[in-house]
Coordinates of C-alpha atoms in Angstrom, one line a residue:
X1 CA 58.6 -89.9 -50.3
X2 CA 56.4 -92.8 -51.1
X3 CA 55.8 -92.8 -54.8
X4 CA 56.4 -95.4 -57.4
X5 CA 59.9 -95.9 -56.0
X6 CA 58.9 -95.4 -52.4
X7 CA 59.0 -98.9 -51.0
X8 CA 60.2 -98.7 -47.4
X9 CA 62.7 -100.7 -45.5
X10 CA 62.0 -102.3 -42.2
X11 CA 64.0 -99.8 -40.2
X12 CA 61.8 -96.8 -41.2
X13 CA 58.3 -98.3 -41.5
X14 CA 57.2 -97.1 -38.2
X15 CA 56.5 -100.4 -36.5
X16 CA 58.1 -101.6 -33.2
X17 CA 61.0 -103.9 -33.6
X18 CA 59.3 -106.9 -31.9
X19 CA 59.8 -110.4 -33.1
X20 CA 60.5 -113.3 -30.9
X21 CA 60.1 -116.4 -33.0
X22 CA 62.0 -116.3 -36.2
X23 CA 58.9 -117.0 -38.3
X24 CA 57.0 -114.1 -36.7
X25 CA 59.9 -111.7 -37.1
X26 CA 60.3 -112.7 -40.8
X27 CA 56.6 -112.1 -41.4
X28 CA 56.8 -108.7 -39.8
X29 CA 59.8 -107.8 -41.9
X30 CA 58.1 -108.8 -45.1
X31 CA 55.0 -106.8 -44.2
X32 CA 57.1 -103.7 -43.5
X33 CA 59.2 -104.0 -46.7
X34 CA 56.2 -104.3 -49.0
X35 CA 54.2 -101.4 -47.6
X36 CA 54.5 -97.7 -48.4
X37 CA 56.3 -95.8 -45.6
X38 CA 53.8 -94.2 -43.2
X39 CA 56.4 -92.1 -41.4
X40 CA 56.5 -88.4 -42.4
X41 CA 59.7 -86.4 -42.7
X42 CA 59.2 -84.9 -39.2
X43 CA 59.2 -86.6 -35.8
X44 CA 56.2 -86.7 -33.4
X45 CA 54.5 -83.3 -33.8
X46 CA 56.2 -80.6 -31.6
X47 CA 53.0 -78.6 -31.9
X48 CA 51.4 -80.5 -29.0
X49 CA 54.3 -80.6 -26.6
X50 CA 53.1 -77.6 -24.6
X51 CA 49.4 -78.6 -24.6
X52 CA 48.2 -82.0 -25.9
X53 CA 44.9 -80.5 -27.0
X54 CA 46.0 -77.3 -28.7
X55 CA 48.4 -77.0 -31.7
X56 CA 51.0 -74.4 -31.1
X57 CA 51.2 -73.9 -34.9
X58 CA 47.6 -72.8 -35.2
X59 CA 46.3 -69.5 -33.7
X60 CA 43.5 -69.8 -31.1
X61 CA 40.6 -68.8 -33.5
X62 CA 41.4 -71.7 -35.8
X63 CA 41.7 -74.2 -32.9
X64 CA 38.2 -73.4 -31.6
X65 CA 35.7 -76.3 -32.1
X66 CA 38.5 -78.4 -33.6
X67 CA 39.9 -81.5 -32.0
X68 CA 43.7 -82.0 -31.8
X69 CA 43.7 -84.7 -34.6
X70 CA 41.8 -82.4 -36.9
X71 CA 44.0 -79.4 -36.0
X72 CA 47.0 -81.4 -37.1
X73 CA 45.3 -82.5 -40.3
X74 CA 43.9 -79.2 -41.5
X75 CA 47.2 -77.5 -40.8
X76 CA 49.4 -80.0 -42.6
X77 CA 47.1 -80.6 -45.6
X78 CA 46.2 -76.9 -45.8
X79 CA 49.9 -75.9 -46.0
X80 CA 50.6 -78.6 -48.6
X81 CA 47.7 -77.4 -50.7
X82 CA 49.0 -73.8 -50.5
X83 CA 52.4 -74.9 -51.7
X84 CA 50.9 -77.1 -54.4
X85 CA 48.6 -74.2 -55.5
X86 CA 51.6 -71.9 -55.8
X87 CA 53.8 -74.2 -57.8
X88 CA 51.0 -75.2 -60.2
X89 CA 49.5 -71.6 -60.5
X90 CA 46.1 -72.7 -59.4
X91 CA 43.5 -70.0 -58.9
X92 CA 40.9 -71.9 -56.9
X93 CA 40.7 -74.7 -54.4
X94 CA 37.8 -77.1 -54.4
X95 CA 37.4 -79.0 -51.1
X96 CA 35.1 -82.0 -51.7
X97 CA 33.4 -83.7 -48.8
X98 CA 34.2 -80.7 -46.6
X99 CA 31.9 -81.6 -43.7
X100 CA 31.9 -78.7 -41.1
X101 CA 34.4 -76.8 -43.2
X102 CA 37.4 -76.9 -40.9
X103 CA 39.9 -77.4 -43.8
X104 CA 38.2 -74.9 -46.1
X105 CA 38.0 -72.3 -43.4
X106 CA 41.7 -72.6 -42.6
X107 CA 42.7 -72.5 -46.3
X108 CA 40.5 -69.5 -47.0
X109 CA 40.7 -67.4 -43.8
X110 CA 44.0 -68.6 -42.6
X111 CA 46.1 -69.1 -45.8
X112 CA 44.3 -66.6 -48.1
X113 CA 43.2 -69.2 -50.7
X114 CA 40.1 -68.9 -52.8
X115 CA 38.0 -72.0 -51.8
X116 CA 34.8 -73.6 -52.9
X117 CA 33.6 -76.1 -50.3
X118 CA 31.3 -78.9 -51.5
X119 CA 29.3 -81.1 -49.0
X120 CA 26.3 -83.2 -49.5
X121 CA 24.8 -82.8 -46.0
X122 CA 22.8 -79.6 -45.7
X123 CA 23.1 -79.8 -41.9
X124 CA 26.9 -79.9 -42.0
X125 CA 26.9 -77.0 -44.5
X126 CA 24.8 -74.9 -42.2
X127 CA 27.1 -75.7 -39.3
X128 CA 30.1 -74.7 -41.5
X129 CA 28.6 -71.4 -42.4
X130 CA 27.8 -70.7 -38.8
X131 CA 31.5 -71.4 -37.9
X132 CA 32.6 -69.1 -40.7
X133 CA 30.6 -66.2 -39.3
X134 CA 31.9 -66.9 -35.8
X135 CA 35.5 -67.0 -37.0
X136 CA 35.1 -63.8 -39.0
X137 CA 33.7 -62.0 -35.9
X138 CA 36.7 -63.2 -33.9
X139 CA 39.1 -62.0 -36.5
X140 CA 37.4 -58.6 -36.7
X141 CA 37.9 -58.2 -32.9
X142 CA 41.6 -59.1 -33.4
X143 CA 41.8 -56.5 -36.2
X144 CA 40.6 -53.8 -33.9
X145 CA 43.2 -54.7 -31.4
X146 CA 45.9 -54.9 -34.1
X147 CA 45.1 -52.4 -36.9
X148 CA 48.4 -53.1 -38.6
X149 CA 47.5 -56.8 -39.4
X150 CA 45.4 -58.2 -42.2
X151 CA 41.9 -56.7 -42.0
X152 CA 38.9 -58.9 -41.9
X153 CA 37.4 -57.0 -44.8
X154 CA 40.2 -58.3 -47.0
X155 CA 39.5 -61.9 -46.0
X156 CA 37.2 -64.2 -47.9
X157 CA 35.2 -67.1 -46.4
X158 CA 34.8 -70.3 -48.3
X159 CA 32.0 -70.5 -50.9
X160 CA 29.8 -73.4 -49.6
X161 CA 27.7 -75.5 -52.0
X162 CA 25.3 -78.3 -51.0
X163 CA 25.9 -81.0 -53.6
X164 CA 26.1 -84.8 -53.5
X165 CA 28.9 -85.9 -55.8
X166 CA 28.1 -89.1 -57.7
X167 CA 31.3 -91.1 -58.3
X168 CA 29.9 -92.5 -61.6
X169 CA 29.0 -89.1 -63.2
X170 CA 30.5 -85.8 -64.0
X171 CA 29.7 -83.1 -61.3
X172 CA 29.6 -79.8 -63.2
X173 CA 29.3 -77.8 -59.9
X174 CA 32.7 -79.2 -58.8
X175 CA 34.3 -77.8 -62.0
X176 CA 32.5 -74.4 -62.1
X177 CA 34.8 -71.4 -61.2
X178 CA 33.7 -68.8 -58.7
X179 CA 32.2 -65.6 -60.2
X180 CA 35.5 -63.7 -60.3
X181 CA 37.5 -66.3 -62.1
X182 CA 40.5 -64.8 -64.1
X183 CA 40.2 -64.4 -67.8
X184 CA 40.8 -67.6 -69.6
X185 CA 39.1 -69.7 -66.8
X186 CA 40.1 -71.0 -63.4
X187 CA 42.9 -73.5 -62.8
X188 CA 41.4 -75.8 -60.1
X189 CA 43.1 -77.8 -57.4
X190 CA 40.9 -80.5 -56.0
X191 CA 41.4 -81.7 -52.4
X192 CA 39.6 -84.0 -50.0
X193 CA 40.6 -84.7 -46.4
X194 CA 39.6 -88.3 -45.7
X195 CA 37.3 -88.5 -48.7
X196 CA 35.1 -91.5 -47.8
X197 CA 34.9 -94.5 -50.0
X198 CA 33.8 -93.7 -53.6
X199 CA 34.2 -90.0 -53.0
X200 CA 37.9 -90.5 -53.5
X201 CA 37.2 -92.2 -56.7
X202 CA 35.1 -89.3 -57.9
X203 CA 38.0 -86.9 -57.3
X204 CA 40.4 -89.1 -59.2
X205 CA 38.1 -89.3 -62.2
X206 CA 37.5 -85.5 -62.2
X207 CA 41.3 -84.9 -62.2
X208 CA 41.5 -85.7 -65.9
X209 CA 39.3 -82.7 -66.7
X210 CA 41.2 -79.9 -68.4
X211 CA 40.0 -77.3 -65.8
X212 CA 41.8 -79.3 -63.0
X213 CA 45.6 -78.7 -62.7
X214 CA 46.3 -80.5 -59.4
X215 CA 45.0 -82.9 -56.8
X216 CA 45.7 -83.5 -53.1
X217 CA 43.7 -86.4 -51.8
X218 CA 43.6 -88.3 -48.5
X219 CA 41.2 -91.2 -48.7
X220 CA 39.6 -93.4 -46.1
X221 CA 36.8 -95.9 -45.5
X222 CA 38.1 -98.4 -48.1
X223 CA 35.4 -100.9 -47.2
X224 CA 32.8 -98.5 -48.7
X225 CA 34.3 -98.6 -52.2
X226 CA 31.9 -100.0 -54.8
X227 CA 32.7 -103.4 -56.1
X228 CA 33.2 -103.2 -59.0
X229 CA 33.9 -99.6 -59.8
X230 CA 35.9 -98.3 -56.8
X231 CA 38.8 -100.7 -57.0
X232 CA 40.8 -101.6 -59.0
X233 CA 41.0 -98.5 -61.1
X234 CA 44.3 -99.0 -62.9
X235 CA 44.9 -101.5 -65.7
X236 CA 48.1 -102.7 -64.1
X237 CA 46.4 -103.8 -60.8
X238 CA 43.3 -105.1 -62.6
X239 CA 45.6 -107.5 -64.5
X240 CA 47.2 -108.9 -61.3
X241 CA 46.0 -112.4 -60.5
X242 CA 43.9 -112.4 -57.3
X243 CA 43.9 -108.6 -57.1
X244 CA 40.3 -108.5 -55.6
X245 CA 40.1 -107.4 -52.0
X246 CA 37.3 -108.7 -49.7
X247 CA 35.3 -106.4 -47.5
X248 CA 37.1 -107.7 -44.5
X249 CA 40.5 -106.9 -45.9
X250 CA 39.5 -103.4 -46.9
X251 CA 37.9 -102.7 -43.6
X252 CA 41.0 -103.9 -41.8
X253 CA 43.1 -101.5 -43.8
X254 CA 41.3 -98.6 -42.0
X255 CA 42.4 -99.5 -38.5
X256 CA 44.9 -97.5 -36.5
X257 CA 48.0 -99.8 -36.4
X258 CA 50.3 -97.5 -34.4
X259 CA 47.7 -96.9 -31.7
X260 CA 46.8 -100.6 -31.5
X261 CA 50.5 -101.5 -31.0
X262 CA 50.5 -99.3 -27.9
X263 CA 47.4 -101.0 -26.6
X264 CA 49.1 -104.4 -27.0
X265 CA 52.2 -103.2 -25.2
X266 CA 50.1 -101.9 -22.3
X267 CA 47.8 -104.9 -22.3
X268 CA 44.9 -102.4 -22.3
X269 CA 41.6 -103.7 -20.9
X270 CA 39.9 -102.2 -24.0
X271 CA 41.3 -105.1 -26.1
X272 CA 38.5 -107.2 -24.5
X273 CA 36.1 -105.4 -26.9
X274 CA 37.3 -107.6 -29.8
X275 CA 36.0 -110.7 -28.0
X276 CA 32.8 -108.9 -27.1
X277 CA 32.2 -107.8 -30.7
X278 CA 32.8 -111.4 -31.9
X279 CA 30.3 -112.7 -29.4
X280 CA 27.8 -110.1 -30.5
X281 CA 28.2 -111.1 -34.1
X282 CA 27.5 -114.7 -33.2
X283 CA 24.3 -113.7 -31.4
X284 CA 23.2 -111.6 -34.4
X285 CA 23.7 -114.5 -36.8
X286 CA 21.6 -116.8 -34.6
X287 CA 18.8 -114.2 -34.3
X288 CA 18.8 -113.0 -37.9
X289 CA 21.2 -114.9 -40.2
X290 CA 20.7 -112.7 -43.2
X291 CA 21.9 -109.6 -41.3
X292 CA 25.6 -109.3 -42.3
X293 CA 28.1 -106.5 -41.4
X294 CA 25.7 -104.4 -39.4
X295 CA 27.1 -101.1 -38.3
X296 CA 27.2 -101.2 -34.5
X297 CA 27.3 -97.8 -33.0
X298 CA 30.1 -97.6 -30.4
X299 CA 29.3 -98.6 -26.8
X300 CA 31.1 -96.3 -24.4
X301 CA 33.6 -98.1 -22.1
X302 CA 32.4 -101.4 -23.4
X303 CA 35.2 -103.3 -21.8
X304 CA 33.9 -102.3 -18.3
X305 CA 30.6 -104.1 -18.7
X306 CA 29.8 -107.8 -18.6
X307 CA 29.8 -109.7 -21.9
X308 CA 26.0 -110.4 -21.6
X309 CA 25.3 -106.6 -21.1
X310 CA 27.4 -105.7 -24.1
X311 CA 25.7 -108.2 -26.4
X312 CA 22.2 -107.0 -25.3
X313 CA 23.2 -103.4 -26.0
X314 CA 24.7 -104.4 -29.3
X315 CA 21.5 -106.2 -30.3
X316 CA 19.5 -103.1 -29.6
X317 CA 21.8 -100.9 -31.7
X318 CA 21.3 -103.1 -34.8
X319 CA 17.5 -103.1 -34.4
X320 CA 17.0 -106.5 -32.7
X321 CA 15.3 -107.3 -29.5
X322 CA 17.8 -106.9 -26.6
X323 CA 15.7 -109.3 -24.5
X324 CA 16.3 -112.2 -26.9
X325 CA 17.3 -115.4 -24.9
X326 CA 21.1 -115.8 -24.7
X327 CA 23.2 -118.8 -24.0
X328 CA 25.1 -117.5 -21.0
X329 CA 27.3 -120.6 -20.8
X330 CA 28.3 -120.1 -24.4
X331 CA 29.1 -116.4 -23.8
X332 CA 31.3 -117.4 -21.0
X333 CA 33.1 -120.0 -23.2
X334 CA 33.6 -117.3 -25.8
X335 CA 35.0 -114.8 -23.3
X336 CA 37.5 -117.5 -22.2
X337 CA 39.0 -117.2 -25.7
X338 CA 39.6 -113.5 -25.4
X339 CA 43.4 -113.8 -25.9
X340 CA 43.0 -115.9 -29.0
X341 CA 40.6 -113.3 -30.5
X342 CA 43.1 -110.5 -29.8
X343 CA 45.9 -112.6 -31.4
X344 CA 43.8 -113.3 -34.5
X345 CA 42.9 -109.6 -34.8
X346 CA 46.6 -108.6 -34.4
X347 CA 47.7 -111.0 -37.2
X348 CA 45.0 -109.6 -39.5
X349 CA 46.2 -106.1 -38.6
X350 CA 49.7 -106.9 -39.8
X351 CA 48.2 -107.1 -43.3
X352 CA 46.5 -103.7 -43.1
X353 CA 49.4 -101.6 -44.4
X354 CA 49.8 -104.0 -47.3
X355 CA 46.1 -103.8 -48.3
X356 CA 46.2 -100.0 -48.0
X357 CA 49.4 -99.9 -50.1
X358 CA 47.7 -101.9 -52.9
X359 CA 44.7 -99.6 -52.9
X360 CA 46.8 -96.5 -53.0
X361 CA 49.2 -97.9 -55.5
X362 CA 46.2 -98.7 -57.7
X363 CA 45.2 -95.0 -57.5
X364 CA 48.7 -93.7 -58.2
X365 CA 49.0 -96.0 -61.3
X366 CA 45.6 -94.9 -62.5
X367 CA 46.8 -91.3 -62.6
X368 CA 50.1 -92.3 -64.2
X369 CA 48.5 -94.5 -66.9
X370 CA 46.7 -91.3 -68.1
X371 CA 50.0 -89.6 -68.7
X372 CA 49.9 -87.5 -65.5
X373 CA 52.3 -87.3 -62.6
X374 CA 51.6 -88.5 -59.0
X375 CA 53.3 -89.3 -55.7
X376 CA 52.2 -90.5 -52.3
X377 CA 53.5 -88.5 -49.4
X378 CA 53.0 -89.3 -45.7
X379 CA 52.1 -85.9 -44.3
X380 CA 50.3 -86.7 -41.0
X381 CA 51.8 -88.3 -37.9
X382 CA 50.3 -91.8 -38.0
X383 CA 49.9 -91.8 -34.2
X384 CA 47.4 -88.9 -34.6
X385 CA 45.9 -89.7 -38.0
X386 CA 46.3 -93.3 -39.3
X387 CA 45.1 -92.5 -42.8
X388 CA 48.1 -90.3 -43.4
X389 CA 49.1 -90.7 -47.0
X390 CA 48.2 -87.9 -49.5
X391 CA 48.0 -88.6 -53.2
X392 CA 49.4 -85.6 -54.9
X393 CA 48.9 -85.4 -58.7
X394 CA 49.7 -82.8 -61.3
X395 CA 49.4 -82.4 -65.1
X396 CA 53.0 -81.2 -65.4
X397 CA 56.1 -82.8 -63.7
X398 CA 57.2 -81.0 -60.5
X399 CA 60.5 -82.8 -60.0
X400 CA 62.1 -81.9 -56.6
X401 CA 59.1 -79.7 -55.7
X402 CA 57.3 -82.9 -54.6
X403 CA 59.7 -83.4 -51.7
X404 CA 59.2 -79.8 -50.6
X405 CA 55.4 -80.4 -50.3
X406 CA 55.8 -82.7 -47.3
X407 CA 58.3 -80.6 -45.3
X408 CA 57.2 -78.8 -42.2
X409 CA 57.0 -75.0 -42.4
X410 CA 59.3 -73.2 -40.1

């Protein structure tokens, strides 16, 4: 487990044992020792050994329209939520930021949980409802072939709600029980699978409400946290000298460290993209100095084009004239520093687990400072899902039940 006492040692942190120079090895060891462990209690998921695109632990209807990464995530988090719901006697799950509803659908139609699904994008909610109907039709066909199984008429689709959750205000819809709530009111379990930026903060703040009995939260997009407001949340971290985290540090904490290490080992040509992106940033600041941190939509197979082509496509993606005059000689000089750019990015990435640890530690302490109980558990394979730590919180102590939550079902 990775809770308040979950500091990892270097041997189990999930990083390759590379070193070389003594100073570099020492720095790696320090980074590993200070970060929460990212390695779950199981090895590389056996669910993809037979077919790398289809989880053997999900039936075919629940794999349809779902990529392997998401298959792994909805199964692991869904099963954890089911166990947590059982041990805390929750009567209703609230999936916040549910997107196309893959997690909600698996929890309701696969695990038999009563689920409210909240999403701010009407288009995504419409897509989720379409997929619900499609899955129910598939399950009905299976029922006719196997009349001894669970009948579709006994299954319940998620209840979808279109609602934007404001992290600074109470969302009554999030706390409302479904119509058939038990006498005495519902006991809610809030969950979010990669709840983006301040959405994670909203779930943490709603956890203190008396209707909420448990929380299972996987955050992401730390660079989108409000500043101030999204971090720090706990008094303890807020009192640390220099606790503030720049946009660049928070953005770096969202990168896939394990996947990047493999690219370094393989000397993958795609590493060239770092140099190209740096050159694009230089061109953007020359053309429009006030434009900072523009979101650049991904350029497919960017490393296969010439640097000038990449920069022109990038300029177009941020709304600038792609035919702006470029200093071709300067671009060539920048490309000659490709290896130095990769080295700089690699050093910055070593800090990513430390930054994520500080953000998640802040959230854990925020819960504990209110007198509640919380742990951080690595439940996804980091190779498949880099943001793999789930914050589990309850109003009552669970003791050893916390360790049961992260285990693989048989």
